[in-house]
Structure formats: C-alpha cells, structure tokens
XYZ file of C-alpha atoms in Angstrom:
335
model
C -45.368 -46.528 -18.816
C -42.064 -46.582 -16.840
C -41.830 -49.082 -14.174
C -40.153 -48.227 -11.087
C -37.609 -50.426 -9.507
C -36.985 -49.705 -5.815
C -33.282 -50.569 -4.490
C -30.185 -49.381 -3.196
C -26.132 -49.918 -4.028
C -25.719 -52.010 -0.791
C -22.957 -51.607 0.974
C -24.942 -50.970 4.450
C -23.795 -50.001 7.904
C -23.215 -52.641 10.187
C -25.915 -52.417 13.431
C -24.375 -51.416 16.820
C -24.730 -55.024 18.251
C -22.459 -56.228 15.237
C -19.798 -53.604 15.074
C -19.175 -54.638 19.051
C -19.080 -58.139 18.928
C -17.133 -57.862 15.625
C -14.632 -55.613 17.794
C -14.203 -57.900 20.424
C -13.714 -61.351 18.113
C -11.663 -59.408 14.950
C -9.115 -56.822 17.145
C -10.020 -53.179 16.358
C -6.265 -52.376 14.310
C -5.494 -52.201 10.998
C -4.345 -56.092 10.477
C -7.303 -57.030 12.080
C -9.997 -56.301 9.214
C -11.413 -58.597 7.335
C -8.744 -61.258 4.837
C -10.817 -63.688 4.199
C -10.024 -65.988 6.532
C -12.457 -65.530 9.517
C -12.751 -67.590 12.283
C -16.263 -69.320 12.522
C -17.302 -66.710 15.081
C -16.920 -63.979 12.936
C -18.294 -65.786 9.964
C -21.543 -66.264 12.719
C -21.804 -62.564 13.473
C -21.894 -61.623 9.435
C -24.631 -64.137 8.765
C -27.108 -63.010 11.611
C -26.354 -59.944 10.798
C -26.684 -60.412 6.899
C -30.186 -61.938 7.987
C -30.883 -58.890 9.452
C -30.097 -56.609 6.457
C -32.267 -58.715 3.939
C -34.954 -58.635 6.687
C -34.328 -54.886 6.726
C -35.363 -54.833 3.033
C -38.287 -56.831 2.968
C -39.990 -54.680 5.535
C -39.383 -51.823 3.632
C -40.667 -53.266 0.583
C -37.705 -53.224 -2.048
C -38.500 -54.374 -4.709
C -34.291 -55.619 -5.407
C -32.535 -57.049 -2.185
C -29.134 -56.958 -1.621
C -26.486 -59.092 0.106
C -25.582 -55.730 2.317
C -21.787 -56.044 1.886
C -21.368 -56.010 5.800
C -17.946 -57.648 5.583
C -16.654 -54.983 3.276
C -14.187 -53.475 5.420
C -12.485 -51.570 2.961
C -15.344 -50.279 0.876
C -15.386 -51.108 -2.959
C -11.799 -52.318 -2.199
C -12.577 -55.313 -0.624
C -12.923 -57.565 -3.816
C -8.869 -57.166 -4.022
C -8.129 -56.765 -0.468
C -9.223 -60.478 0.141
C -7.434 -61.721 -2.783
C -4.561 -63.818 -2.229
C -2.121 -61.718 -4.969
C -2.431 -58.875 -3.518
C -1.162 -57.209 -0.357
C -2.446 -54.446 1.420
C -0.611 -51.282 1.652
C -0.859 -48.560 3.811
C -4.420 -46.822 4.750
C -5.784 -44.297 1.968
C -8.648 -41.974 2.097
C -12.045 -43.531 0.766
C -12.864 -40.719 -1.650
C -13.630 -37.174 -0.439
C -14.577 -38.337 2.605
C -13.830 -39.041 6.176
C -13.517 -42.962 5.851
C -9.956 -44.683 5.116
C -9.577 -48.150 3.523
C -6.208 -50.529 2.970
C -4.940 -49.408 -0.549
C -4.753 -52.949 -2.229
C -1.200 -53.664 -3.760
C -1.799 -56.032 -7.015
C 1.496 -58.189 -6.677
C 0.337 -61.164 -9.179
C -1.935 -62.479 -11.827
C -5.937 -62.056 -10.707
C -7.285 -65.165 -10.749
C -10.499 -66.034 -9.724
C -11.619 -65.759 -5.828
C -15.187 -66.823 -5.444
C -15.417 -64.783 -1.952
C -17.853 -61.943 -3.583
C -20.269 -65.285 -4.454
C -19.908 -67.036 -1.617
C -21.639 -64.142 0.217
C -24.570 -63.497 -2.468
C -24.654 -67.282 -2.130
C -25.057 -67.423 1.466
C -27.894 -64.145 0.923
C -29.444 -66.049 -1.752
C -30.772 -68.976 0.677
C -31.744 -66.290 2.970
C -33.875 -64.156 0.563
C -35.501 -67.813 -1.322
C -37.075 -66.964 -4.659
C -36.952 -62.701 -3.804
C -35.334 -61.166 -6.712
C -31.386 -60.686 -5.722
C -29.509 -57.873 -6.422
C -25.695 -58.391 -7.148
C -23.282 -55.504 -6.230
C -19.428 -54.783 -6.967
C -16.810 -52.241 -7.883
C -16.934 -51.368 -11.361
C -13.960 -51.983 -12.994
C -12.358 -48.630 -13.735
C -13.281 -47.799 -10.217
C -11.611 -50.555 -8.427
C -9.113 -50.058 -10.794
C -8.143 -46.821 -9.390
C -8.575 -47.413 -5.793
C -5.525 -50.468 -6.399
C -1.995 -49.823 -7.033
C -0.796 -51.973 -9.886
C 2.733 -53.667 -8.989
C 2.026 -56.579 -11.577
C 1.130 -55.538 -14.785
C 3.317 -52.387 -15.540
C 0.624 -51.046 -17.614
C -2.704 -48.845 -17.032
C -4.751 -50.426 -19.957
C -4.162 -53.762 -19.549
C -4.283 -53.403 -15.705
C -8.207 -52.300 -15.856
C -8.674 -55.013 -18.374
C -7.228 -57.310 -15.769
C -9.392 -56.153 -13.238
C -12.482 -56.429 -15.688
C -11.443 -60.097 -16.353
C -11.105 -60.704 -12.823
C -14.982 -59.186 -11.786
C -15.908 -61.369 -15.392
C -14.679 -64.225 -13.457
C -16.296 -63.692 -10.212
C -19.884 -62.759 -11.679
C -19.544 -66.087 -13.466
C -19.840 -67.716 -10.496
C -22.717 -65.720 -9.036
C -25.964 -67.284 -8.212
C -29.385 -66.538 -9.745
C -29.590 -62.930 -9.388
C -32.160 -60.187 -11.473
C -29.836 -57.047 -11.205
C -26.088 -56.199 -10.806
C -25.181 -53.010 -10.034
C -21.425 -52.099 -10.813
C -20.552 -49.092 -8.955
C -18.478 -46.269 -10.768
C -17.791 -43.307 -8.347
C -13.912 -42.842 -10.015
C -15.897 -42.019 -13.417
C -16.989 -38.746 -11.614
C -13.886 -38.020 -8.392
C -11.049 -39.307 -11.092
C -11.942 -39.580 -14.666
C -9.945 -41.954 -17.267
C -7.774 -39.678 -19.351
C -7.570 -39.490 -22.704
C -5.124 -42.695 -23.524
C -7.314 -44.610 -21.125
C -10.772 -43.247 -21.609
C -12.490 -46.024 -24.564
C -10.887 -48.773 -22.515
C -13.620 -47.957 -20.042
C -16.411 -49.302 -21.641
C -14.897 -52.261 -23.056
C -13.733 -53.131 -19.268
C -17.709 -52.474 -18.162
C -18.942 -54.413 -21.184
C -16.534 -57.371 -20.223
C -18.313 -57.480 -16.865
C -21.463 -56.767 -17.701
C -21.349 -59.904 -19.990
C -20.541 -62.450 -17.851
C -24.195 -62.420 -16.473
C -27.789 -62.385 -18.630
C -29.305 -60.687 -16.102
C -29.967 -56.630 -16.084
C -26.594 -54.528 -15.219
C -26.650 -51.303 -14.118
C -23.594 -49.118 -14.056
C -23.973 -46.851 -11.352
C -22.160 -43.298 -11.058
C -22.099 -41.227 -7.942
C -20.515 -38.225 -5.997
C -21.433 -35.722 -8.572
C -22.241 -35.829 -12.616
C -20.197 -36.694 -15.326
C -18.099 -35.166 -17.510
C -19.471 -34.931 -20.710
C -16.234 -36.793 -22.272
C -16.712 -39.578 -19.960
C -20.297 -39.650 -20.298
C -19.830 -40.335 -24.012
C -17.870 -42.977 -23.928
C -19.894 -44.664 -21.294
C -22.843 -44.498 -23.126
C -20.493 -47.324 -25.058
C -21.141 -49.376 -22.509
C -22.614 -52.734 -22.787
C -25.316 -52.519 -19.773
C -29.134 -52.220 -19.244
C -28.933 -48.793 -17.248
C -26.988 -45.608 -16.698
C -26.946 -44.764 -13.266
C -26.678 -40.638 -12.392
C -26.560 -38.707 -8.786
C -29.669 -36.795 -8.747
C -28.585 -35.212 -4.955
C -25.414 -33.835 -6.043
C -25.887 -29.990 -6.958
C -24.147 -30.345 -10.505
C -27.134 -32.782 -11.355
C -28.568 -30.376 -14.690
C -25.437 -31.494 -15.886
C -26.844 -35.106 -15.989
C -29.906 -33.843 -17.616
C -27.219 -31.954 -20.139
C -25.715 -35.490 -20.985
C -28.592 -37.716 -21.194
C -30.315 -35.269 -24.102
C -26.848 -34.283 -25.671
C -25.334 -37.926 -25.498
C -28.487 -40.510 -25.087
C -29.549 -42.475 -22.188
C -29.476 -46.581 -21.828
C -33.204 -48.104 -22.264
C -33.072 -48.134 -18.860
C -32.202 -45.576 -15.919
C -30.807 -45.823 -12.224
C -31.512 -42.664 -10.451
C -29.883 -41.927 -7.140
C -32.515 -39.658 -5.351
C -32.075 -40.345 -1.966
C -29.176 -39.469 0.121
C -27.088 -41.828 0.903
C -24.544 -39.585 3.028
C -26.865 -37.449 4.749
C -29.261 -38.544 7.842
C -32.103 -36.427 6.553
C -34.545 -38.939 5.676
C -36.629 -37.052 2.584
C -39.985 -37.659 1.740
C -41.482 -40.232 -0.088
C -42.782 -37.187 -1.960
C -39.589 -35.839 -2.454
C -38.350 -38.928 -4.480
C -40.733 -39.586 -6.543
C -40.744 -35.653 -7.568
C -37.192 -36.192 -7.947
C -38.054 -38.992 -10.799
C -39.989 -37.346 -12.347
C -38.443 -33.988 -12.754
C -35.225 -36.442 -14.639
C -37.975 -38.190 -16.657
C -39.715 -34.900 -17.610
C -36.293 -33.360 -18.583
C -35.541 -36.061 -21.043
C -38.631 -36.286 -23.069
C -37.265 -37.921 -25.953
C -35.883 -41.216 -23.432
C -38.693 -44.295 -23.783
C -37.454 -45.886 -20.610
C -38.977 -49.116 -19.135
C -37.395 -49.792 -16.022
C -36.391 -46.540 -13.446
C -34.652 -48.348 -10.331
C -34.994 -45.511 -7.383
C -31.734 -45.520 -5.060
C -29.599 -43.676 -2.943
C -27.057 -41.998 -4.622
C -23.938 -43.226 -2.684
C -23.251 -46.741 -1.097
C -25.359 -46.140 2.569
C -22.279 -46.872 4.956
C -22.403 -43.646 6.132
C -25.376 -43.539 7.728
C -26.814 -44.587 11.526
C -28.732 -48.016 11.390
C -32.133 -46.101 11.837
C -31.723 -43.443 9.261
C -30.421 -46.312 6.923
C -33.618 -47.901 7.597
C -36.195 -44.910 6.959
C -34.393 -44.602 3.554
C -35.082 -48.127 2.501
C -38.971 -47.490 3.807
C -38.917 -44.108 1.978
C -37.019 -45.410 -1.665
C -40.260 -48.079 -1.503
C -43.004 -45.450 -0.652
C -41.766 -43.376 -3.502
C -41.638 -45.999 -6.325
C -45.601 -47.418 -5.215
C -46.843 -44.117 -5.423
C -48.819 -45.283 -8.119
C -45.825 -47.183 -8.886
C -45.295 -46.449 -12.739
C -44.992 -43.254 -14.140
C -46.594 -41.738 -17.241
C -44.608 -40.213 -20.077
C-alpha cells in the first residue's frame, strides 16, 4: 500500500492586504525588496501573514505544512540575495515566465546565514507539533540563477552553493520533509563536464538533515541524461511534473532509469487558476503508479507542480483544499 502525502513546494502568493501594506512600509522599486534587514513593521506584516498561510494549510488538510516563503522576493534566489557576500545585479527573467528577480552576484566566500531558519523557526512555533515541511533552492538550481564572481570555477561554485544550503539546513528546526527544488535540471541542464557533480551537490544537502528529502523537478520532464545521474542522488524521493505535456517522458525515465523508494508527483497546477478536481489528482496518481509497475513505493507526496506564486490568493487556496481531497480519497493506493 502506497501512502499518500499531501503538500505543496511553498513559495505562496502573498494576500492582497499584505502586498499593500508591504508596498506602503518597503517602497515599491527595485532597492526596496527584501535584504534582510526589515524594519519591525515589515517583519510584523510577514508574521501575520505567515500565520495566515499555515492557517491556510490546516484548513485544507495538508498533511506537510510549509513556512510559505512570503518574504521571497526574488523567488528561489532569495537564499543568496539576502546574503551579505553577495550583491545584487541587475533584474533577470524568473524562468520562462513573466516574473523578474535580482540576479544575485556571489562576490565572497558563502558562509553561513541562518535567515532561511529563522523563518521555518518562526513557522515552527506557529504550526506546534504539525509535521513541518522545509523548502529551498536545490543546489544546481540556485546555482544557475547566481552569477559566480568568487570562485572562478563552475564545479566548485555548485559545490559551494551545496555547502552553503548544508550549512543552513543544519540549523533548521525539527522538520519531517525538505523539499529542494530543481526547475534548472529541466529549463537548463548541467552539461557534460558538470553533469555527476549534480548529485554529489544534492547528496551534500540532502545530508545535513535525517529527515525525508525530496528533490523536486518542474517545468517539464527530464532529460534522460540528467535523469540518470539524478537517480545518484542521495534523497528519499524523485519529484516529476505530471501537468507538463512531455510527462510520458517521466514515465520513460522512471522504468528505463529506476525511481527513489519514494515519489513526489506534481499533479496540480501550480501556474494555472483552473482549480482541477479532486478526481482529477488522484487519477493523475494513479495513472504514474500504474505506469511503473515494477516501483514498490511507500510514500507518494501529491503537489503542485511549480512553486504557487503565480496564482490569486483564492485559487491558491482551492488547490491546497483539492491536493488534500485527492490524497484521502481512500487515502492509500493499491498496487
């Protein structure tokens, strides 16, 4: 029996109230977003409405909750953009996509920062004993959304990078999942003289915590040389877009390659304000589960796809309800 595992990649959109006041207190220009070094009014607006996002979550009935990653002005590139050795260069676009972020300029050693904990910290006395869900860039993915200026080299720049998440995670709270999130695998993937230094940057982050780690891929399926060598990974779960169009190519890579013990399946879309089915998920699950036969998996965690940013407060909200209907529809699947 597989149990399902309902959750999302965090990252969720700020509510209208927020993204006013937030305007008026932080300045609405490109110096004005978020350094780490808010005033206490601003730090007040994130925590009501970081209450407000884990409240979100119970009522839907995830079975993971997440800190929300409301302050995360610039996307995954906000571990770096906060970091005191790096500046931030001029605006880039966020993927294929109509959002922009600061492209963060590594300028010195990455050290540790502790801002990343200090939020799951701040959820984690929110949430009490509810199982917490970490969230960050994966490595090769933050990687590529930085420009190096520091270490002169692409391999031991990502292994910097993995060090640096290593070091953060370290000083996580008590948390049952982390989700590292791995879009570049599928928009940019490694080449070849970088490729097997992906999953020894993963694995470096991955074990820095005991708890489950889940490295999530959206925006499309692999390619099947990437795919292989993430499967070299050292995590719990694979995580594969099940909304993009190319998704029998996940299917493709899970029986010609393997699949981890465990599987994240991004079902739901997380850029589009049609809210489907509870239905429609689970069938979604299933299909993956039914087109792997030879997998034994124990845990399926049932997402979104993509981070849910995108999306207006209420259809962000009949998601979460809708990613819970589908995995307690019986709640574990047979195989």
């Amino acid at each position: 029996m597989i149990e399902l595992v309902a959750t999302t990649p965090g990252l969720f959109p700020l509510p209208d109230w927020a993204k006013s006041d937030l305007a008026d207190l932080k300045g609405r220009q490109k110096a004005d977003l978020i350094s780490g070094s808010e005033s206490s009014a601003v730090v007040s607006t994130y925590e009501r409405a970081r209450a407000e996002a884990v409240d979100e979550q119970f009522d839907a009935g995830l079975d993971r909750v997440v800190e929300g990653q409301l302050r995360w002005d610039d996307m995954l590139a906000h571990p770096l953009t906060v970091h005191d050795r790096v500046e931030t260069g001029g605006i880039a676009r966020y993927y294929d996509n109509n959002n922009f972020y600061r492209n963060p300029r590594v300028v010195g050693e990455l050290t540790h920062s502790g801002d990343v904990a200090a939020e799951l910290t701040a959820a984690a006395e929110v949430i009490d004993d509810a199982p917490l869900q970490a969230v960050l860039p994966g490595p090769y993915s933050l990687a590529d959304l930085a420009t190096d200026a520091h270490y002169g080299d692409d391999r031991e720049f990502l292994s910097a990078i993995a060090d640096f998440l290593a070091s953060e995670v370290e000083s996580f709270p008590a948390h049952e999942t982390l989700f590292l999130l791995e879009p570049s695998l599928v928009e940019s993937p490694p080449d070849d003289d970088l490729a097997d230094a992906v999953p020894e940057a993963i694995s470096t982050v991955a074990d820095a915590t005991d708890s489950a780690v889940v490295a999530h891929t959206y925006f499309g399926a692999l390619d099947e040389k990437t795919y292989a060598h993430l499967m070299d990974a050292a995590v719990d779960a694979l995580g594969l877009d099940l909304v993009a169009d190319d998704r029998e190519q996940s299917v493709y890579n899970a029986v010609e390659y393997g699949i981890t013990d465990d599987v994240a399946l991004g079902v739901a879309d997380g850029q589009n304000t049609l809210v489907e089915s509870a239905e429609t998920l689970r069938e979604r699950v299933e299909w993956f589960i039914d087109q792997v036969p030879m997998a034994d998996f124990e845990n399926a965690y049932v997402s979104t796809n993509t981070e849910l940013f995108y999306l207006p407060v209420n259809s962000y909200r009949e998601k979460l309800a809708a990613l819970a209907a589908a995995a307690d529809l019986e709640r574990e699947v047979s195989v």
